[in-house]
C-alpha angles and dihedrals in degrees: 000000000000117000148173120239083247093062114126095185127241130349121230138169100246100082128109127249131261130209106266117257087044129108102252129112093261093043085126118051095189095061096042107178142269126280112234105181093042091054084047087062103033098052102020104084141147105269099012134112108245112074104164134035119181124182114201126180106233128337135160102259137345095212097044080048092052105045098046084057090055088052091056105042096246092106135069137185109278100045123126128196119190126187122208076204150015125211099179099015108168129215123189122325087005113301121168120230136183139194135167111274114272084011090110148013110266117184163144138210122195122221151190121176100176095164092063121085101243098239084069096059090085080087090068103092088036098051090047086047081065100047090056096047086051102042096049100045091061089045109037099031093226125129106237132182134197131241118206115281122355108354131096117198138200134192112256113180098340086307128095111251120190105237106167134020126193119214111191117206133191113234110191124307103318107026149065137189127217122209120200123193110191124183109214118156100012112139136223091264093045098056106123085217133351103273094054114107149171157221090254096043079053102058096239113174086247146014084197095133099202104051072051102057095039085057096050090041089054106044090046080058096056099040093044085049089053102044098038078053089054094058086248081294097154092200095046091049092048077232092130092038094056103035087056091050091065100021108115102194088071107108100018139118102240133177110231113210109201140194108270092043085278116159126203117181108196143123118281104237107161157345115239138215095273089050092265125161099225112207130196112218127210084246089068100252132122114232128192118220117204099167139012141071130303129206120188099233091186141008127267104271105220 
């Protein structure tokens, strides 16, 4: 396994406390750590998908860890690698992003959905998208909505607050890994910029990681089965159907900001089958964004 100098190696629930303040792992006592072992037992199972969960202290980045362990042979599908920190996490076109350490869920998943055609992999990050929204909304108890492609928001204090964003990442020839950042008890200080938000801020029904995790691990399961049965067919999988239903950047004007510093102002209409946000343009055409950013210019009108 791939780690950063900083590594400390894997969480568990048999350590001692420190006295809060300190640098220990339970500095905090209000963010205790994972439990490894429980996670192991609750998610590793004859038949099922994950076949693997590691729990590491502190590394650079999940994604960069697990991909360099496909690459090498030393990872198959099914394995899972969490950190209780990230020192060098990565978001969308490579975006640094920091929290304090057990403050979130951090981390990737590794795929290979050999079955799939590979032009439907681009439903990787959205079906995942999916997954989270789902799984945290029956275990956290908090409504949640998704922003194409790879972000997950709450409602924190009447106003939309991104809380999780999602970063796919090819591994070799036949794999990706998904990384999943997940704010969960960050508080209002401890916000990195105004529209970041979390499960507390929230008011979810717990900030308990691990019920958390279990939740998220196993709806991604679910949702991947369905759709690698499926052959990667979005319709056939109710994937696009149910993406678009919480999917909060439908029926908005939105700005797209492309590569080339190109810019394109429309109404968001659709996604399409290739997991394509569709805009329609004041010009009167319909334009299909693959990539770019997206910035909500106005509310939903009901």
């Amino acid at each position: 396994m791939t780690k950063s100098p900083d590594d400390e190696g894997e969480t568990g629930p048999d350590l001692p406390p420190g006295p809060k303040g300190g640098s220990g792992r339970w500095s905090d006592l209000d963010r205790p750590p994972l439990n490894a072992a429980g996670l192991r037992r609750g998610l590793v199972r004859d038949g099922g998908l994950w076949r693997q969960v590691d729990v590491v202290q502190r590394t650079g980045s999940t994604n960069s860890d697990l991909v360099a362990r496909a690459d090498e042979g030393t990872a198959d599908e099914g394995a899972v690698l969490v950190a209780e920190e990230q020192t060098a996490a990565r978001g969308r076109l490579d975006r640094q992003w920091t929290a304090p350490a057990r403050s979130g869920l951090f981390f990737s998943v590794l795929l290979r959905p050999t079955e799939v055609p590979v032009a439907r992999w681009g439903w990787l990050p959205l079906l995942t998208g999916v997954a989270v929204a789902t799984g945290l909304s029956r275990t956290a108890g908090v409504d949640t909505a998704l922003k194409w492609p790879n972000d997950l928001l709450v409602t924190v204090g009447g106003e939309e607050r991104k809380a999780a964003g999602i970063l796919a990442e090819r591994a070799g020839d036949d794999g990706v890994v998904i990384g999943v950042g997940i704010n969960v008890s960050l508080r209002t200080d401890e916000l990195p910029v105004p529209t970041a938000g979390s499960l507390a801020l929230a008011g979810a029904v717990t900030t308990d990681r691990d019920p958390l995790l279990r939740g998220v691990l196993r709806s991604l399961e679910g949702w991947y089965r369905r759709w690698r049965e499926a052959g990667g067919d979005p319709v056939a999988s109710g994937l696009q159907e149910t993406y678009a239903a919480g999917c909060a950047t439908l029926g908005r004007a939105v700005r797209a900001e492309l590569p080339g510093d190109r810019v394109l102002l429309g109404e968001a209409v659709a996604v399409d089958g290739d997991g394509r946000l569709v805009l329609a343009t004041e010009e009167g055409m319909q334009e299909p964004v693959g990539a770019g950013d997206i910035v909500h210019v106005r509310p939903v009108v009901p």
